[in-house]
Tab-separated table of C-alpha atoms in Angstrom:
chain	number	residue	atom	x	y	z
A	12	UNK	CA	37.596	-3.147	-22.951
A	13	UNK	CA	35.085	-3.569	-20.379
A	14	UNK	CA	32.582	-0.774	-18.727
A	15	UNK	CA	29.700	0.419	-17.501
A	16	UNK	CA	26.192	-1.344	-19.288
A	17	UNK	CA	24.907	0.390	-22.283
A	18	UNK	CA	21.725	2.021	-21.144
A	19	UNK	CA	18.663	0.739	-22.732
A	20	UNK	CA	15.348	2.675	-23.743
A	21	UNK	CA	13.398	1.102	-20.956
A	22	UNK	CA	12.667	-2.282	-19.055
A	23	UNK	CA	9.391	-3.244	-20.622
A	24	UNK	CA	10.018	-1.385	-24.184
A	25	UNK	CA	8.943	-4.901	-25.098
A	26	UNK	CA	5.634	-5.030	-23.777
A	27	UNK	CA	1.927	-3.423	-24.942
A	28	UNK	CA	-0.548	-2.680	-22.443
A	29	UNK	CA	-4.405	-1.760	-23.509
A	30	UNK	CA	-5.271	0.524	-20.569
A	31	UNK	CA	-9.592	0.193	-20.345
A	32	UNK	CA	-8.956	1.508	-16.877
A	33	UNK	CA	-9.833	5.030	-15.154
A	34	UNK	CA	-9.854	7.154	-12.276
A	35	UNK	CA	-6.675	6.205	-9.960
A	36	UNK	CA	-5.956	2.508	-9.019
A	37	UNK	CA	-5.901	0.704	-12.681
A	38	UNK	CA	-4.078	4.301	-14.457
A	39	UNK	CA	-1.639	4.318	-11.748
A	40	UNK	CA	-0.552	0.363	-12.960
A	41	UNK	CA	-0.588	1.252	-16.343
A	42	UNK	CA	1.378	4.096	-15.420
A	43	UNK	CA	4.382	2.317	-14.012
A	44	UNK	CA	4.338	-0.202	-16.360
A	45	UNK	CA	4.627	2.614	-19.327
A	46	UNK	CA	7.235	4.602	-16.706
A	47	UNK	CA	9.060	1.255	-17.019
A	48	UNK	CA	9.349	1.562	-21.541
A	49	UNK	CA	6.015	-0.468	-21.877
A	50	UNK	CA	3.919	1.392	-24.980
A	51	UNK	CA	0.206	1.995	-22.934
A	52	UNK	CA	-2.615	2.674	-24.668
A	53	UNK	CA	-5.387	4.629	-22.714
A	54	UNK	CA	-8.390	3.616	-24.375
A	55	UNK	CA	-11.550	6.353	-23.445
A	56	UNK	CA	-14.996	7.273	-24.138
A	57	UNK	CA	-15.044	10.115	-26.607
A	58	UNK	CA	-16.123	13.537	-25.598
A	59	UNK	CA	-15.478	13.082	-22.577
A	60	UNK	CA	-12.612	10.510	-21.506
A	61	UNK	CA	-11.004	9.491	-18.084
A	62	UNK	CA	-13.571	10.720	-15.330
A	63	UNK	CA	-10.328	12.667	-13.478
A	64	UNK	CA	-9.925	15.196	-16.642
A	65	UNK	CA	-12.837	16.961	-15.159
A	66	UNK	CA	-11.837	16.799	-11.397
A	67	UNK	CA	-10.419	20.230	-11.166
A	68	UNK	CA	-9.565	23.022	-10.405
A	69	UNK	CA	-6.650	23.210	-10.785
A	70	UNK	CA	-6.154	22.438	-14.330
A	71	UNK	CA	-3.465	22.338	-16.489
A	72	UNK	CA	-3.745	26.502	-18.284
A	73	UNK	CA	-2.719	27.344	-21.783
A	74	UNK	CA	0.078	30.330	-22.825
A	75	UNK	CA	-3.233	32.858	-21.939
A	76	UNK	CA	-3.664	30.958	-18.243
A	77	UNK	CA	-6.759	29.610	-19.289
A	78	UNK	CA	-7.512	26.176	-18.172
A	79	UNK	CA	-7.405	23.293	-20.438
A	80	UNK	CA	-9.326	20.026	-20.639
A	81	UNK	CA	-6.562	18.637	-18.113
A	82	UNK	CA	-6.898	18.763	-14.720
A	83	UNK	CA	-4.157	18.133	-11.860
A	84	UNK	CA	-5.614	15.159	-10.452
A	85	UNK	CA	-5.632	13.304	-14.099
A	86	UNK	CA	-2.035	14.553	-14.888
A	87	UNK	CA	-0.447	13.008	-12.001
A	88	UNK	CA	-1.604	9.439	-12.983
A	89	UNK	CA	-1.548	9.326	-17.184
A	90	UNK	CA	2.098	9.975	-18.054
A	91	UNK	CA	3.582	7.840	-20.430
A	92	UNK	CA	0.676	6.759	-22.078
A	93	UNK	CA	-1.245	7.396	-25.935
A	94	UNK	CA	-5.063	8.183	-26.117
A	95	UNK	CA	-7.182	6.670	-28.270
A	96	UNK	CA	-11.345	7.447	-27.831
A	97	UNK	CA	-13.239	4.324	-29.067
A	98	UNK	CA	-16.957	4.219	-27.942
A	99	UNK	CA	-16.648	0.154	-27.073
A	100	UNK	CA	-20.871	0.205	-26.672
A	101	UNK	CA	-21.334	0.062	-30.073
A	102	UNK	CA	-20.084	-3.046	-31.903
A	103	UNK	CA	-17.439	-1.492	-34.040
A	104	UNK	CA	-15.711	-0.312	-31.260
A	105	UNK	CA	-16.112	-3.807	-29.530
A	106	UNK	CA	-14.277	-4.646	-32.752
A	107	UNK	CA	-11.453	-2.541	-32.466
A	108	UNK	CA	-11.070	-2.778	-28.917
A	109	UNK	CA	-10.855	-6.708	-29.396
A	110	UNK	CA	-8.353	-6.104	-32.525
A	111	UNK	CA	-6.294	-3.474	-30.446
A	112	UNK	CA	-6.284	-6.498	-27.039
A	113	UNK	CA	-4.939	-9.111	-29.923
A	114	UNK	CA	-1.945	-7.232	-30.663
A	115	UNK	CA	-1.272	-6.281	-26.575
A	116	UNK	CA	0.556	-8.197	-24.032
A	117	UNK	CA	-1.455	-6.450	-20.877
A	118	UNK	CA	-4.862	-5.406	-20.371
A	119	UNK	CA	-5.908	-3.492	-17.210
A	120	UNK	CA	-9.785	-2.866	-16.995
A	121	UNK	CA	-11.606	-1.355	-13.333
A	122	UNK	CA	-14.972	-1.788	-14.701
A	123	UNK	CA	-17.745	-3.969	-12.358
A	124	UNK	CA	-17.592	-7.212	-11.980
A	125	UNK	CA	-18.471	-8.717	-15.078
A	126	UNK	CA	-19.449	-5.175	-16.681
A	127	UNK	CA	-17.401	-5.931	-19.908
A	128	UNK	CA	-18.805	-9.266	-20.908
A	129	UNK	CA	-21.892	-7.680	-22.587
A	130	UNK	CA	-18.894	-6.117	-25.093
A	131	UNK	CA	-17.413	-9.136	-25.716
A	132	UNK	CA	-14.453	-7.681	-23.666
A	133	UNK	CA	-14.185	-9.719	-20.652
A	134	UNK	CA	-11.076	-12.159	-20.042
A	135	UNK	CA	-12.782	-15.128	-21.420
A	136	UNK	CA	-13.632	-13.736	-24.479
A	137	UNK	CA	-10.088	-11.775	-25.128
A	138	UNK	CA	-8.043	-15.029	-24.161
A	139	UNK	CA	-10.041	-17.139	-26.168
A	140	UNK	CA	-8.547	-14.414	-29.041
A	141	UNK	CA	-5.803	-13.638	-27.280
A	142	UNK	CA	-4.059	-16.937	-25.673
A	143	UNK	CA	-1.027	-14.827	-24.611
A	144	UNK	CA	-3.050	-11.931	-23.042
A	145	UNK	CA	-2.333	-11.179	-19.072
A	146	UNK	CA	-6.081	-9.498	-18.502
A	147	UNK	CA	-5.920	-7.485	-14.897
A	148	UNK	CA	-8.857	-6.760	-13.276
A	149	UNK	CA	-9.142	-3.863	-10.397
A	150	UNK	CA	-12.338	-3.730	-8.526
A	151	UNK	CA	-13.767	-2.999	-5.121
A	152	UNK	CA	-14.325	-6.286	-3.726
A	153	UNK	CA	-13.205	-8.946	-5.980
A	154	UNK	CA	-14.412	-11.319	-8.827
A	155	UNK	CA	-16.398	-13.686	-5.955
A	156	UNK	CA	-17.785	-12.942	-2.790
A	157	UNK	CA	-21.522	-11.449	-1.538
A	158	UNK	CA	-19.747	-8.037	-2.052
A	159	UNK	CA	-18.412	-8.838	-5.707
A	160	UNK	CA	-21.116	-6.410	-7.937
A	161	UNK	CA	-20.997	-3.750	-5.251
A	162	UNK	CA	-18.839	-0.498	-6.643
A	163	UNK	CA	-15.999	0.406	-4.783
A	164	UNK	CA	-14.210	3.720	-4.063
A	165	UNK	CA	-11.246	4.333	-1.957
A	166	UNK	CA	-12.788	6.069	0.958
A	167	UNK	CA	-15.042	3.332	1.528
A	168	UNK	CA	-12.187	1.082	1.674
A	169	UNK	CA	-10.120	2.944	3.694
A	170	UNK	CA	-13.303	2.302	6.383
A	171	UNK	CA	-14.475	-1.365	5.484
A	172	UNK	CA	-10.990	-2.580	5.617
A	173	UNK	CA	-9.787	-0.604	9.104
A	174	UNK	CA	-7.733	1.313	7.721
A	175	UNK	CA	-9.944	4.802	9.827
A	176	UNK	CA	-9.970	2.898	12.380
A	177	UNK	CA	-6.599	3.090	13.226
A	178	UNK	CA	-6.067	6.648	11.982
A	179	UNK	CA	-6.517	9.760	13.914
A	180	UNK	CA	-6.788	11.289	17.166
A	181	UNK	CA	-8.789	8.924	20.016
A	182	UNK	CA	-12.370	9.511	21.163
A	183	UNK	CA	-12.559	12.327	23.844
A	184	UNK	CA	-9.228	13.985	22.353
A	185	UNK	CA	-9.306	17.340	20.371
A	186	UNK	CA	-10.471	16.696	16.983
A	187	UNK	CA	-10.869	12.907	17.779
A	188	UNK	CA	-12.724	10.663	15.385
A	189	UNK	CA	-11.714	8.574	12.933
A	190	UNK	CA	-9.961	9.821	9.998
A	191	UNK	CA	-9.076	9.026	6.238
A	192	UNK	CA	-5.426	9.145	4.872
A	193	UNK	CA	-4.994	12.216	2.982
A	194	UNK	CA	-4.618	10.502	-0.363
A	195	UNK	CA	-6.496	7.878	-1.999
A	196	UNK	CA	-4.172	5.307	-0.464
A	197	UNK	CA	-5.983	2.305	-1.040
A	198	UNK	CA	-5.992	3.113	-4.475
A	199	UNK	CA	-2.511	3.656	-5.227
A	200	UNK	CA	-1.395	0.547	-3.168
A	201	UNK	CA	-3.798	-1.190	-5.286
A	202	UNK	CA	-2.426	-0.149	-8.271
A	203	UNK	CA	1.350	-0.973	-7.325
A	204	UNK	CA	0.134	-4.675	-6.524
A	205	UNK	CA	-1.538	-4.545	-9.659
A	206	UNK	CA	1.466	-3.654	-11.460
A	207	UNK	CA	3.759	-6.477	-9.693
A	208	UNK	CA	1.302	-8.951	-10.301
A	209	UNK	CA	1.424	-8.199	-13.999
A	210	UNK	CA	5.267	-8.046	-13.952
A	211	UNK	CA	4.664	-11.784	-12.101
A	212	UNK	CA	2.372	-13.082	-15.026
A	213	UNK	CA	4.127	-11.823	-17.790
A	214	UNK	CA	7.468	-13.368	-16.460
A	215	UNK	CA	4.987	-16.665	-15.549
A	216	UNK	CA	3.965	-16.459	-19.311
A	217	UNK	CA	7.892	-17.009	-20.820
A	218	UNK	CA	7.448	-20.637	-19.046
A	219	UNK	CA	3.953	-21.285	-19.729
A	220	UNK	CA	3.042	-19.596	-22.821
A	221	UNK	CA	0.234	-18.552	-21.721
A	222	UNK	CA	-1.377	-15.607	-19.889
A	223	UNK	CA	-3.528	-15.252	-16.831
A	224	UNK	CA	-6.180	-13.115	-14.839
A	225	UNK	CA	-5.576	-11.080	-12.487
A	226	UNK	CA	-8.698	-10.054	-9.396
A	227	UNK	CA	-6.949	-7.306	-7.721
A	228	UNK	CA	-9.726	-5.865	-5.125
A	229	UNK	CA	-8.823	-2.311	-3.077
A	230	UNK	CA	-10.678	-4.081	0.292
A	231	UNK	CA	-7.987	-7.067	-0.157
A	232	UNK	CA	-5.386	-4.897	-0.762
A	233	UNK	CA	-6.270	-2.787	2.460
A	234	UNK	CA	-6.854	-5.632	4.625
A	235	UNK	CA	-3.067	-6.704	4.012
A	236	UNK	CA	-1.695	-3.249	3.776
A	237	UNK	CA	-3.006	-3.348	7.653
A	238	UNK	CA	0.410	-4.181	8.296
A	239	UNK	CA	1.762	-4.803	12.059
A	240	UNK	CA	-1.790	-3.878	13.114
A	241	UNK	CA	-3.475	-6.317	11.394
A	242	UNK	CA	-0.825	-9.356	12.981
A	243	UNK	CA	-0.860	-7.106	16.355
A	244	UNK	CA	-4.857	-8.106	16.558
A	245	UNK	CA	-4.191	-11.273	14.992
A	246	UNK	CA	-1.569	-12.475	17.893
A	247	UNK	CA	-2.575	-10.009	20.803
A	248	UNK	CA	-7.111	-10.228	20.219
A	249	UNK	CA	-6.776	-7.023	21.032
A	250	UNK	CA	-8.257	-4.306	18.411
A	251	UNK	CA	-6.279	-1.582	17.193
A	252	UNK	CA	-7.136	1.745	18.466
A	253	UNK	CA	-6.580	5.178	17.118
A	254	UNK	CA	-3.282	6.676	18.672
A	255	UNK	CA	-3.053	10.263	16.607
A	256	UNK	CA	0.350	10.012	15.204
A	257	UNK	CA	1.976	7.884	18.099
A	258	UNK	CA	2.997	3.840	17.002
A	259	UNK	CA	1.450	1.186	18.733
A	260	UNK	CA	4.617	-1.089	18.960
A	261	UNK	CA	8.071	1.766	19.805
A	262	UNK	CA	8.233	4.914	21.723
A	263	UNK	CA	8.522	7.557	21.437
A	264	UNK	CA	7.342	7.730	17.592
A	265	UNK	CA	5.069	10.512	17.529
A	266	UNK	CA	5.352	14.221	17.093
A	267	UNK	CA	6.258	16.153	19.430
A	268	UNK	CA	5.643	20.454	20.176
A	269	UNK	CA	8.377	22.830	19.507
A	270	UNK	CA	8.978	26.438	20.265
A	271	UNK	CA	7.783	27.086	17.224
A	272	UNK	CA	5.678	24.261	15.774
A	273	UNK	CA	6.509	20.294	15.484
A	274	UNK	CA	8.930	18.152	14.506
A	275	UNK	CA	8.434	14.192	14.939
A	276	UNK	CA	10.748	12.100	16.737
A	277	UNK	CA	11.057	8.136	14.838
A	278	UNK	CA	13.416	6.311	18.092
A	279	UNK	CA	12.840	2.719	16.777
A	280	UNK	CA	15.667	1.243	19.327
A	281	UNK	CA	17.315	1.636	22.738
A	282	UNK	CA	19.977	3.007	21.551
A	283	UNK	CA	18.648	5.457	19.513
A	284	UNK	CA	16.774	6.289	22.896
A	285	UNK	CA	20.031	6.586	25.403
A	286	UNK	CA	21.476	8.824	22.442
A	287	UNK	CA	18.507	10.606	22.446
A	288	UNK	CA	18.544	11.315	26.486
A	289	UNK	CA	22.565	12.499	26.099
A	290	UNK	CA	21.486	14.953	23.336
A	291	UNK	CA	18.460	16.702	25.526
A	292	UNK	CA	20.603	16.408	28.773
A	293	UNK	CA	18.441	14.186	30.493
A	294	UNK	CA	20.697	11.157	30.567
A	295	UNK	CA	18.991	9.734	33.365
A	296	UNK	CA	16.474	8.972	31.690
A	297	UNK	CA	18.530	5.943	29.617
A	298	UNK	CA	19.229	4.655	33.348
A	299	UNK	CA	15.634	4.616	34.463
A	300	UNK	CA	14.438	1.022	34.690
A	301	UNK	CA	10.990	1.943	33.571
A	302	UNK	CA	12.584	3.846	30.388
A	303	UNK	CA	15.721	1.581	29.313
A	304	UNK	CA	14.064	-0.992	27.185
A	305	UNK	CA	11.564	-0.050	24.621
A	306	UNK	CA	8.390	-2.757	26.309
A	307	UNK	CA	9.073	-0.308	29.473
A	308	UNK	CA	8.881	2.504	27.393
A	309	UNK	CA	5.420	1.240	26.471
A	310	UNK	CA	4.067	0.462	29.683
A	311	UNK	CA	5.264	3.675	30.753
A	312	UNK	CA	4.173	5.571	27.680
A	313	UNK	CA	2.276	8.677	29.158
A	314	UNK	CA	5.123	9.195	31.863
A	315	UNK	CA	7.858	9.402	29.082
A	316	UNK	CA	5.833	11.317	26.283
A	317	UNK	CA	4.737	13.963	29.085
A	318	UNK	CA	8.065	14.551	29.977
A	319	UNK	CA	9.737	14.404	25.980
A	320	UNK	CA	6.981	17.477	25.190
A	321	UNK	CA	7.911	19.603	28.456
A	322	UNK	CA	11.634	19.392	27.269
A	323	UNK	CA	11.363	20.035	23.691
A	324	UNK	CA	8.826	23.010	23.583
A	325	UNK	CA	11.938	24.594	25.002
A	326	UNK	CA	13.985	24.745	21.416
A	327	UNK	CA	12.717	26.005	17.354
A	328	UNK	CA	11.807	22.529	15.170
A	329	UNK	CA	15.233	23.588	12.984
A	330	UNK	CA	17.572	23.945	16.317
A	331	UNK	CA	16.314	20.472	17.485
A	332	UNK	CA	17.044	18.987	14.258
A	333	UNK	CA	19.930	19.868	13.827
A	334	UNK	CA	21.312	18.859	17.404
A	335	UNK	CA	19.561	15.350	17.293
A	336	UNK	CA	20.667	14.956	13.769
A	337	UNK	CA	24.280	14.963	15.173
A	338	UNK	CA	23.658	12.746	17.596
A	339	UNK	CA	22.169	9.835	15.292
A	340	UNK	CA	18.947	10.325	16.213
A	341	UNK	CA	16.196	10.004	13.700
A	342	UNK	CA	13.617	13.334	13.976
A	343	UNK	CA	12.119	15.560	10.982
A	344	UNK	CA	9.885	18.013	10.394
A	345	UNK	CA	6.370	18.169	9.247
A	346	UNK	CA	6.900	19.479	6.064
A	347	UNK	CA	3.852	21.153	3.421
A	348	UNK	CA	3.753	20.468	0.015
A	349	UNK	CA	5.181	23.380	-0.621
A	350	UNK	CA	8.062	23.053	1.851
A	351	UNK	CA	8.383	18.890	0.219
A	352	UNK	CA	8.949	20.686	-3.198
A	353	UNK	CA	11.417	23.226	-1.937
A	354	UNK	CA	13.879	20.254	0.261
A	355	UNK	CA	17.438	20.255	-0.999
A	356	UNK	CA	17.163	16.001	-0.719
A	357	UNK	CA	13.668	16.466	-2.941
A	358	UNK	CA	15.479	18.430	-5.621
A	359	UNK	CA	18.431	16.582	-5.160
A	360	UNK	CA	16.502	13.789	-5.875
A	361	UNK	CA	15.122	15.196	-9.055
A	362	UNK	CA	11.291	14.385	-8.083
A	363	UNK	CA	9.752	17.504	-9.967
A	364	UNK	CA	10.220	17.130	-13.354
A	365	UNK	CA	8.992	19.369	-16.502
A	366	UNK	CA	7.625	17.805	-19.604
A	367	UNK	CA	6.360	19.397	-22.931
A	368	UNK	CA	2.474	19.845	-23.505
A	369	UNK	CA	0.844	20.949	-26.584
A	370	UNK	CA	-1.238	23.452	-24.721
A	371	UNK	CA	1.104	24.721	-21.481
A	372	UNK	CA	4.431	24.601	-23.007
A	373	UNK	CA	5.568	23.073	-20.237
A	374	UNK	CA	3.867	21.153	-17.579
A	375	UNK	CA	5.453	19.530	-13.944
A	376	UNK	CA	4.682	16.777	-13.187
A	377	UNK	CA	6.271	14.245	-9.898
A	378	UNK	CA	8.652	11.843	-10.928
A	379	UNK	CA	9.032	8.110	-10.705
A	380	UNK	CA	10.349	7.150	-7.234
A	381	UNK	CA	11.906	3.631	-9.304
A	382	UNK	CA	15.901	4.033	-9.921
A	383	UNK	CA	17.093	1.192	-12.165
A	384	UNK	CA	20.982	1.748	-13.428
A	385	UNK	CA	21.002	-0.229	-16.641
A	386	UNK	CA	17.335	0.411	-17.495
A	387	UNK	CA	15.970	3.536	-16.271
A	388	UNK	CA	12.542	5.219	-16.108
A	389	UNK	CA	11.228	7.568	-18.950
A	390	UNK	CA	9.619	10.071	-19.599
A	391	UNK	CA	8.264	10.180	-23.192
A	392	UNK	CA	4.660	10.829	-23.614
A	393	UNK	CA	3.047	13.593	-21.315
A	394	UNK	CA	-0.659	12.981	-20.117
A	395	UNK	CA	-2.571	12.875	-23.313
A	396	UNK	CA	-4.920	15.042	-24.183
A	397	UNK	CA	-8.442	13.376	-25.028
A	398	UNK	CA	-8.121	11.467	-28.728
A	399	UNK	CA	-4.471	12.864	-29.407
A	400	UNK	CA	-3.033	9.402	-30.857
A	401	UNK	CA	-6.469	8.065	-31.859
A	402	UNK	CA	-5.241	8.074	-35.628
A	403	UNK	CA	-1.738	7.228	-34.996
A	404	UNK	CA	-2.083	3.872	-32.876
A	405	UNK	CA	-5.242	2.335	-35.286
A	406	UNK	CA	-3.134	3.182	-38.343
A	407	UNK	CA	-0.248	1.786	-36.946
A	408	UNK	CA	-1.981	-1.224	-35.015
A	409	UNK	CA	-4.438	-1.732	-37.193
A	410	UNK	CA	-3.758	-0.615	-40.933
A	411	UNK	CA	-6.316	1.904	-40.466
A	412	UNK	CA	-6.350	4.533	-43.361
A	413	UNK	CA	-7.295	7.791	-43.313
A	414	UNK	CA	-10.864	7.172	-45.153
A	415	UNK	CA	-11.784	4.669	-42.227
A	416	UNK	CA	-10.700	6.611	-39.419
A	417	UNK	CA	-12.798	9.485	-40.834
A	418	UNK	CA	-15.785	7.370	-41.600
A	419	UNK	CA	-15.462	6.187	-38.058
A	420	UNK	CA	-15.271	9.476	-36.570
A	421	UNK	CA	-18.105	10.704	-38.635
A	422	UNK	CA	-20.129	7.924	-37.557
A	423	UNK	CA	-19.353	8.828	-33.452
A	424	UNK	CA	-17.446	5.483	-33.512
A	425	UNK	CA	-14.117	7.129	-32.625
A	426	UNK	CA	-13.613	10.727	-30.895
């Protein structure tokens, strides 16, 4: 009798992944790939642990609202995974490190440029031990180039590779300058290449039998994530310029005033645009040979945006919505944070989720955009705290007993 596909515990339940990375860009790939049923562990420095845990307020509070050792910024980006504090400068933690990397399918590391070959924990040293061993590395500019030992943080990507150039309000306008995206975009986009190019070499590994390294840098991965603007200077010689929040290729796509604050209007074809003249009763506007076609629209830009903001100061953000929603014609608001978490499609969607914490009771936490039918996302470890599954994972990895965990502890080996 046939029916639906038994569900399965996960995608990668199959696949270990030694996570040596912290911060945002290498614990955001290890965090999809243990979102996807992979078993990650987060290997940190004890005492202290993943730099984020202390980037707070706010931090995760206990059942008397104090705060914890967690902060926000380190839950959203460590679910999914088991702690384990190894101090990898001395040479028994090189040791178990190296023994831990034997037994995994993935490592991720964001360390310098050749920072972990003085542990013996580089790729040439774990593949040599570890044939099978797919060895990402995340860094600021790359394994080669004159830029390759420099560190590299997000914001100064976001501004090497363009990416402020092309964002925010022009010179002379109110609050004009450029401007960095509000998140550490580079960062996460670096980390979701990461984790497709590890999904690539694993699959590359069932043919080959062998594993591979992986030089992710955040200034490549913003210098493609350019996008149209990158191929519009690329085709046109023309550089990019900041527009505020209007689109360089369509009008109108920009926000737009309200009676009672903004709403943004996305008209991405002509027909979208004659719909839109109909709904605001300016159908004449469809007819006019300067407005009918969207490279008019663009010539004509300042005409047509002047005359789309004297028409819709005239109605509330909700009533304008609601009539150019019936009318096929895609517009939105410009939602808060708070107003994201409180949409009906948000919750519908079920992207706040709850998960148990040793500390809270209860903590939220953002859910996995990914939606696969026969193997979905879990959620089975919260965001460790610091050394939780130290003992667990080397007993179980390792053989580890209870005498040599303590005698490594005692010695400031292990946290």
């Amino acid at each position: 009798m046939s029916g639906a596909p038994a569900v399965q515990p996960g995608a990668l339940q199959h696949v270990k992944v030694l996570d040596l990375s912290r911060v945002l860009a290498g614990p955001w790939a290890a965090q999809t790939l243990g979102d996807l049923g992979a078993e990650v562990i987060k290997v940190e420095r004890p005492g202290t642990g993943d730099d984020t845990r202390a980037w707070g307020p706010p931090h995760v509070t206990d059942a008397a609202g104090q705060p914890t050792g967690e902060s926000a910024y380190y839950m959203c980006t460590n679910r999914n995974k088991q702690s384990v504090t190894v101090d990898f400068t001395r040479p028994e933690g090189q040791r178990i490190v190296r023994e831990l990397a034997a037994r995994c399918d993935v490592l991720i590391e964001n360390f310098k440029t050749g920072g972990l070959a003085q542990y013996g924990l580089d790729h040439a040293s774990l593949s040599a031990l570890n044939p099978r061993l797919v060895y990402c590395s995340v860094t600021g500019f790359g394994q080669d180039g004159p830029y390759a030992h420099r560190a590299g943080y997000d914001f100064l990507i976001q501004g090497m590779g363009g990416l402020m150039s092309i964002s925010g309000h022009p010179d002379g306008a109110p609050g004009g300058g450029p401007m960095k995206v509000g998140v550490a975009l580079t960062d996460i986009l670096t980390g979701l290449y990461a984790s497709t190019a590890i999904l690539a070499a694993l699959q590359a590994r069932e043919h080959t039998g062998r594993g591979q390294h992986i030089d992710l840098a955040l200034l490549d991965v913003g210098v493609a994530c350019l996008a149209n603007q990158g191929m519009n200077y690329l085709y046109g010689d023309k550089v990019p310029q900041r527009m505020g929040n209007a689109h360089p290729n369509t009008v109108p796509y920009q926000d737009f005033p309200t009676q009672d604050g903004h709403m943004i209007l996305a008209i991405g074809n002509d027909g979208q645009f004659a719909r839109f003249c109909h709904a605001i009763g300016e159908p004449d506007w469809a007819q006019d040979e300067r407005f009918v076609c969207n490279a008019g629209r663009l010539a004509h830009r300042e005409e047509l945006v002047g005359r789309i903001r004297a028409a819709t100061v005239a109605r509330t953000t909700r009533d304008w919505i609601a009539l150019l929603e019936r009318h096929a014609v895609p517009c939105g608001p410009i939602n808060t944070v708070r107003d994201v978490f409180e949409d009906p499609q948000v919750q519908a969607r079920g992207l706040r989720i709850a998960m148990p914490h040793p500390q809270a009771g209860e903590v939220p936490l953002v859910a996995s955009p990914i939606r696969l039918s026969d193997t979905p996302v879990t959620y089975r470890h919260t965001p460790p705290q610091l050394g939780q599954h130290t003992d667990e994972v080397l007993a179980r990895y390792l053989g580890f007993s209870p005498a040599q965990l303590q005698a490594y502890k005692d010695d400031g080996v292990l946290g």
